[in-house]
Tab-separated table of C-alpha atoms in Angstrom:
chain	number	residue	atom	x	y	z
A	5	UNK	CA	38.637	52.170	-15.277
A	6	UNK	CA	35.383	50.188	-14.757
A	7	UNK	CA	33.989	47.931	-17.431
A	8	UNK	CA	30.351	46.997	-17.462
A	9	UNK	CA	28.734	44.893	-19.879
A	10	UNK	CA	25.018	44.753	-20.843
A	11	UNK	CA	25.561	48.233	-20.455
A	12	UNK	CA	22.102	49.326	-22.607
A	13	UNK	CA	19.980	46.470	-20.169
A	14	UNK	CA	17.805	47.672	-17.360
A	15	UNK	CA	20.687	47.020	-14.933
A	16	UNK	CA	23.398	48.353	-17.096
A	17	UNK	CA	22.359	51.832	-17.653
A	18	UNK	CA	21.154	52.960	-14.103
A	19	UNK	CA	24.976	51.547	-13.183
A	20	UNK	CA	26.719	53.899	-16.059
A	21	UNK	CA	25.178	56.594	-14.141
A	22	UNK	CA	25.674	55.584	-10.421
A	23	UNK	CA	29.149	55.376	-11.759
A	24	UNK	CA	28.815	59.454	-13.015
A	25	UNK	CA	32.710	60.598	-11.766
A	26	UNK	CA	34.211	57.309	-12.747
A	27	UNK	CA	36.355	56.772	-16.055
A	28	UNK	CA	33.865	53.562	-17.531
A	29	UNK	CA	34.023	51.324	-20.598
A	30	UNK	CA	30.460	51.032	-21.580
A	31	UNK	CA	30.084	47.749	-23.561
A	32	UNK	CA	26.929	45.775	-24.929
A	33	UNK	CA	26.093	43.436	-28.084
A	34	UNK	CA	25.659	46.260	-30.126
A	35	UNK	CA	29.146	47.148	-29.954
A	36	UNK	CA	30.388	43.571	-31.113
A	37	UNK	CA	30.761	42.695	-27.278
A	38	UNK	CA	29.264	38.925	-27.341
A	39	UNK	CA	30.256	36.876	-24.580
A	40	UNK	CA	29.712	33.735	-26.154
A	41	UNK	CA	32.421	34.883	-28.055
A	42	UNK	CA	35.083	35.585	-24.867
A	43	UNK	CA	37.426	37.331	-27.197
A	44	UNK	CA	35.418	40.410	-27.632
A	45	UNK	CA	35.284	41.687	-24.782
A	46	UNK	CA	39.243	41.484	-24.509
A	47	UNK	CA	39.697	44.783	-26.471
A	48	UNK	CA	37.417	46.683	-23.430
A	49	UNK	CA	39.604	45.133	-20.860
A	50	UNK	CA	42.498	47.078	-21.126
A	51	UNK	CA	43.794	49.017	-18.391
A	52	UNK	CA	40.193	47.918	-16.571
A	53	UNK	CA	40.694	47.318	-12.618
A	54	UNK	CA	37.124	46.539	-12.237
A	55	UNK	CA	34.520	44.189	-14.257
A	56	UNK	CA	30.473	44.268	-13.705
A	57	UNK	CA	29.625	40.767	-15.767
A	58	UNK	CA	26.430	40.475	-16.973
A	59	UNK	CA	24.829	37.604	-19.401
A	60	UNK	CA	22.017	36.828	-21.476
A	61	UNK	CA	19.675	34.534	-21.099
A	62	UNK	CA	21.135	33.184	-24.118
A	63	UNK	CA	24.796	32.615	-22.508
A	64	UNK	CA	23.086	29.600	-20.343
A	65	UNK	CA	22.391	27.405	-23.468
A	66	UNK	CA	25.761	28.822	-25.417
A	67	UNK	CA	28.172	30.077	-22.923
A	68	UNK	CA	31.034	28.810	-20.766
A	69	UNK	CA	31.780	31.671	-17.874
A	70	UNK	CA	34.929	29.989	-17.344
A	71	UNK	CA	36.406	30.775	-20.841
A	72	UNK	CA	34.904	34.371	-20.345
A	73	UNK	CA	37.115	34.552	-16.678
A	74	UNK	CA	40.317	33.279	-18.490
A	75	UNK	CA	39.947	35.964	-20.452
A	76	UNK	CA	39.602	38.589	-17.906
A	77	UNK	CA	42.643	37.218	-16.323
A	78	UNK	CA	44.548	37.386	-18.838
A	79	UNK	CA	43.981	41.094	-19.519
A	80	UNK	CA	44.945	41.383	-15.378
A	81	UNK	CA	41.596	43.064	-14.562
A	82	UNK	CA	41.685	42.251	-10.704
A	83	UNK	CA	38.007	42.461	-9.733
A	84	UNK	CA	34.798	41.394	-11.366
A	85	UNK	CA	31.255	41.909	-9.832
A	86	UNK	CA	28.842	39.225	-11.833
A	87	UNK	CA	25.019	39.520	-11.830
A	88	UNK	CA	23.563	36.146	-11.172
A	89	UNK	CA	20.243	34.792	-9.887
A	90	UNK	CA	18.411	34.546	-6.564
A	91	UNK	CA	17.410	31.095	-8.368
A	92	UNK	CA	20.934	30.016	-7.788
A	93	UNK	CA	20.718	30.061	-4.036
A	94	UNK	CA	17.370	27.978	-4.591
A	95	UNK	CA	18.988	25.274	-6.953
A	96	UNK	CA	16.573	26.287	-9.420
A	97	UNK	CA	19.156	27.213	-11.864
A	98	UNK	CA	22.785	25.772	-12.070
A	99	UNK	CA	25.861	27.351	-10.028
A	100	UNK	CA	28.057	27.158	-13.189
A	101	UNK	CA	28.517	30.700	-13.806
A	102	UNK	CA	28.995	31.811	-10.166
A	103	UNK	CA	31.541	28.862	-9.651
A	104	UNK	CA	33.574	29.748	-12.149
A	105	UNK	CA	33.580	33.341	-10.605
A	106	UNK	CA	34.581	32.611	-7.303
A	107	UNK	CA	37.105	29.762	-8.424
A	108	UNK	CA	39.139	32.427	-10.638
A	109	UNK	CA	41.168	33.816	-7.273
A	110	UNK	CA	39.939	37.332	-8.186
A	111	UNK	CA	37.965	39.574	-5.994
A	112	UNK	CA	34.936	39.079	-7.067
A	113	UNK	CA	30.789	39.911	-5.392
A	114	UNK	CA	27.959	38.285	-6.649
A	115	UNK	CA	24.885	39.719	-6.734
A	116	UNK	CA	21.558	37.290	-6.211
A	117	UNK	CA	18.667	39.446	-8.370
A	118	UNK	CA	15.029	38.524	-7.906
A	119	UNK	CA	11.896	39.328	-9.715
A	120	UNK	CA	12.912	42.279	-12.116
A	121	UNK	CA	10.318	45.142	-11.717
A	122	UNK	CA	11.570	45.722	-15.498
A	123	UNK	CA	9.720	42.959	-16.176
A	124	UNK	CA	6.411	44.505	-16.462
A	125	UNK	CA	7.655	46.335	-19.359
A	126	UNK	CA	5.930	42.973	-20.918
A	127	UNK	CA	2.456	44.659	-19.646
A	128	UNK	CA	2.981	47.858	-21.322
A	129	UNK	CA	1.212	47.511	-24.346
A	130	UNK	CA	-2.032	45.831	-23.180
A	131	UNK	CA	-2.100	48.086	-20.540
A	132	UNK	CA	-1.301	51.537	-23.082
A	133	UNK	CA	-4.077	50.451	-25.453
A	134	UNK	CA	-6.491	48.028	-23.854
A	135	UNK	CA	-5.746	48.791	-20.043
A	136	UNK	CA	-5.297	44.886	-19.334
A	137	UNK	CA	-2.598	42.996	-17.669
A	138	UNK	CA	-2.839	39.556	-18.312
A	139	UNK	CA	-0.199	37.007	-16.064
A	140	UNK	CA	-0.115	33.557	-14.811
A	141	UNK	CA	-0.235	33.588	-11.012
A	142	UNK	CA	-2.503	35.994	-9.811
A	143	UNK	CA	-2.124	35.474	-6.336
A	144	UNK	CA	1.286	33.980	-5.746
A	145	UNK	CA	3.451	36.734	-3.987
A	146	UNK	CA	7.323	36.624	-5.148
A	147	UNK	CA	9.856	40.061	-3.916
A	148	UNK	CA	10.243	42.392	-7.157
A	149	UNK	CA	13.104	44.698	-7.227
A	150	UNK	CA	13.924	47.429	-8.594
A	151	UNK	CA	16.811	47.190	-11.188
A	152	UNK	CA	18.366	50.941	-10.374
A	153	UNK	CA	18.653	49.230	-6.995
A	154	UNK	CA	21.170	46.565	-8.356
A	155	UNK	CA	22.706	48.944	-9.987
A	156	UNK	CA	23.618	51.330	-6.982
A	157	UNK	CA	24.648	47.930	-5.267
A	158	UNK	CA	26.750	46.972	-8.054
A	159	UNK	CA	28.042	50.474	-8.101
A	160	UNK	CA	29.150	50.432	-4.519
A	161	UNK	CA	30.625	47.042	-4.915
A	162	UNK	CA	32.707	47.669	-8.130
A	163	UNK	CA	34.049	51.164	-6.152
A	164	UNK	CA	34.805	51.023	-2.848
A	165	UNK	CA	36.047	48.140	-0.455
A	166	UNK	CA	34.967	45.237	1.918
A	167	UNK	CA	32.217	43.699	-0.669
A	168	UNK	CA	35.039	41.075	-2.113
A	169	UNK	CA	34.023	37.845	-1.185
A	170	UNK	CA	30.038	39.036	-0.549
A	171	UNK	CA	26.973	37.309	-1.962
A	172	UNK	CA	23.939	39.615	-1.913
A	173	UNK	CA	20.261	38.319	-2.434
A	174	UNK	CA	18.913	41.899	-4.067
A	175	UNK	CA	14.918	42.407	-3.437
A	176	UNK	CA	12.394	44.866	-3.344
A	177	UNK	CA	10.118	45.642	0.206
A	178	UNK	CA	8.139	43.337	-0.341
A	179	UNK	CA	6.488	40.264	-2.326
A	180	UNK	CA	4.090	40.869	-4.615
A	181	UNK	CA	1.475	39.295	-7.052
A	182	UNK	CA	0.509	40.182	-10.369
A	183	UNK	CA	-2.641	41.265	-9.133
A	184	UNK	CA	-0.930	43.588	-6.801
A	185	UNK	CA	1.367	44.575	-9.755
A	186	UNK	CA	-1.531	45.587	-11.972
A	187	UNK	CA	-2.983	47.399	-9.106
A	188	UNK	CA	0.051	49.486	-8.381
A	189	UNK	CA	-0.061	50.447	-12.398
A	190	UNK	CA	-3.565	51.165	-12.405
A	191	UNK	CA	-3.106	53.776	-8.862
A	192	UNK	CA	-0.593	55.294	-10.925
A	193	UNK	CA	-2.471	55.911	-14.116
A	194	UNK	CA	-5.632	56.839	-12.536
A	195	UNK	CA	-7.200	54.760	-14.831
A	196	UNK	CA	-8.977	50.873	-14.440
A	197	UNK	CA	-6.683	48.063	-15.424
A	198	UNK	CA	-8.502	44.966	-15.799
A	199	UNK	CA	-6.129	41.769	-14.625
A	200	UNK	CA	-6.491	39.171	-16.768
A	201	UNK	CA	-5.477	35.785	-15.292
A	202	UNK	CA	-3.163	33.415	-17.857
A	203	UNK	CA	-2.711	29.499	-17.879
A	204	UNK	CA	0.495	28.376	-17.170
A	205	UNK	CA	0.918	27.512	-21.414
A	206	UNK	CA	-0.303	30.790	-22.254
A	207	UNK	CA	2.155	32.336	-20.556
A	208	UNK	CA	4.682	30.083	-21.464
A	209	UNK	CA	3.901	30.475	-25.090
A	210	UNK	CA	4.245	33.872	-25.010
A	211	UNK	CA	7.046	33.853	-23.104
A	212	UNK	CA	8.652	31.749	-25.634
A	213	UNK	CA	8.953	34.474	-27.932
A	214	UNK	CA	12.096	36.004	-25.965
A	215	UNK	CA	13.098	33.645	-23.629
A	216	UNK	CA	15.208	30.043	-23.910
A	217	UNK	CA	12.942	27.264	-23.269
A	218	UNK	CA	14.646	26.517	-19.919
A	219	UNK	CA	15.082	29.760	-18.480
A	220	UNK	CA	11.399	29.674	-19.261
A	221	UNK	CA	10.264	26.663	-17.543
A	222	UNK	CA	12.217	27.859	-14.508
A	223	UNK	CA	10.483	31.246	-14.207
A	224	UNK	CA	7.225	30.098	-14.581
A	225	UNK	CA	8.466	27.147	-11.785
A	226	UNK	CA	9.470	30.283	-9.070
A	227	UNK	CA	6.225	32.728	-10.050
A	228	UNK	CA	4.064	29.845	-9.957
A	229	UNK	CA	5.500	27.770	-6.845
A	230	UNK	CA	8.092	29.594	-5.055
A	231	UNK	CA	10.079	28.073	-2.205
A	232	UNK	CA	9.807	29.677	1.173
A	233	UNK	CA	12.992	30.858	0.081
A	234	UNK	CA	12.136	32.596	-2.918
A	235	UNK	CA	9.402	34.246	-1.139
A	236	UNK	CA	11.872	35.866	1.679
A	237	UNK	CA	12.442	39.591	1.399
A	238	UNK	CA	16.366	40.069	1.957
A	239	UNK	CA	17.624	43.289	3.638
A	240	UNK	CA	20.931	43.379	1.804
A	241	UNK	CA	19.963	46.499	-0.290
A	242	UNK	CA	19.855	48.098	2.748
A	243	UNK	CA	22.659	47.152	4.492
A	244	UNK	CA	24.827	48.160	1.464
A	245	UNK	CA	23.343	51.030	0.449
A	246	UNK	CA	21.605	52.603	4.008
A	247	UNK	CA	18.526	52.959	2.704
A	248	UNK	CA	15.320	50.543	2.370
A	249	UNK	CA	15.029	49.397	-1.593
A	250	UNK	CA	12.928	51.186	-3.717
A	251	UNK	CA	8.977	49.861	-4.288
A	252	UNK	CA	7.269	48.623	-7.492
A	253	UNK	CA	5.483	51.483	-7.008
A	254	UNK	CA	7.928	53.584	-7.006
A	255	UNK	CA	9.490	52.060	-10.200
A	256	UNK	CA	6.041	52.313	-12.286
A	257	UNK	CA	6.031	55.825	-11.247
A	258	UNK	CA	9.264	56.664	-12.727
A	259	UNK	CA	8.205	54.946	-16.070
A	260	UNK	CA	4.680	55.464	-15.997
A	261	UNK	CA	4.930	56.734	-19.825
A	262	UNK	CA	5.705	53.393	-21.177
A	263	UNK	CA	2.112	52.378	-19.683
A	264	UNK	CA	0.293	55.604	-20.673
């Protein structure tokens, strides 16, 4: 039995169905599963022999990953697959979570996400009834990917061996801009989308509104000055899956209604 929390996110349920076949424990907040609170999620555990760990950006500021882990030990699960950050790899956001991970002697893969292309759900409603994307960054180019991607990874790696022990960097194709973002929406309406170009406050203060402060800051830090790093487009969705990642484009295609 597979557990996978964050089960109703953008990650979460593309992996309930990549995992169509398996027996899975769906879990999520709205099922009392807060991992703040480690000793939720113990009732989903049992009988589990796998564990995909996801947090929310709220578990940075209120969390501790290693009293989450005891807790998976305890109830004997033997592998745990944790969704972490290509920020990690950049020191852009702390190693806490994955350390306490691969310090639990459990099989465990971590999987490095970049730029969500969920993200631009945050465009939908300017672009639905104004057709205008406005974002900070116009021309700085960061890889997006595709979260059914991570999810087909994540599948792979919580079913079948020789991933224990792997970190994978998860992007899309290619790095993109905004203004190549709003582009790729506007070729898939049919219709002109006018980019609108944001200070780095204005998108900060909207930001704000659903974001911690310093998950936040550190965004806004990779879209606005990424690292040669955080610019490199990784392969590893291929290699794991044998087939190139999916493109933003493709991704806006399959939820072009949201932007209609």
């Amino acid at each position: 039995m597979i557990v996978i929390t964050g089960a109703t996110g953008n990650v979460g349920r593309p992996l309930v169905d990549a995992l169509a076949g398996q027996t899975v424990t769906a879990v999520s907040r709205a099922d009392g599963v807060d991992l703040t609170h480690p000793e939720t999620l113990k009732p989903a555990l049992d009988g589990a022999d796998a564990l995909f760990l996801l947090t929310a950006g709220s578990f940075l500021a209120n969390g501790r990953m290693t009293d989450v882990i005891e807790v998976v030990k305890s109830a004997g699960v033997p592998k745990v697959v944790l969704l972490s950050s290509q920020g990690v790899a950049t020191g852009r956001h702390p190693s806490v979570h994955e350390d306490a991970v691969t310090g639990s002697g459990l099989d465990w893969t971590i999987l490095r996400g970049s730029n969500f292309a969920s993200n631009a759900f945050q465009w939908a409603e300017p672009v639905r009834t104004q057709r205008i994307l406005a974002a900070p960054f116009g021309d700085v180019a960061v890889p997006v990917v595709d979260p059914a991607d991570i999810a087909a990874v994540a599948a792979v790696a919580l079913t079948r061996p020789g991933h224990t022990g792997q970190v994978y960097s998860l992007t899309g194709p290619a790095a993109l801009t905004p203004r190549q973002q709003a582009q790729a929406i506007e070729d898939a309406l049919g219709d002109p989308v006018q980019y609108v170009e944001l200070t780095r406050a204005e998108a900060r203060a909207g930001m704000l509104a659903f974001m911690p402060e310093p998950v936040v800051d550190t965004t806004l830090d990779i879209l606005g000055t990424p690292t040669p790093e955080e610019q490199q487009v990784s392969d590893d969705i291929e290699t794991v899956l044998g087939r190139p990642a999916g493109t933003f484009a493709d991704w806006v295609s399959r939820n072009l209604p949201a932007f209609r």
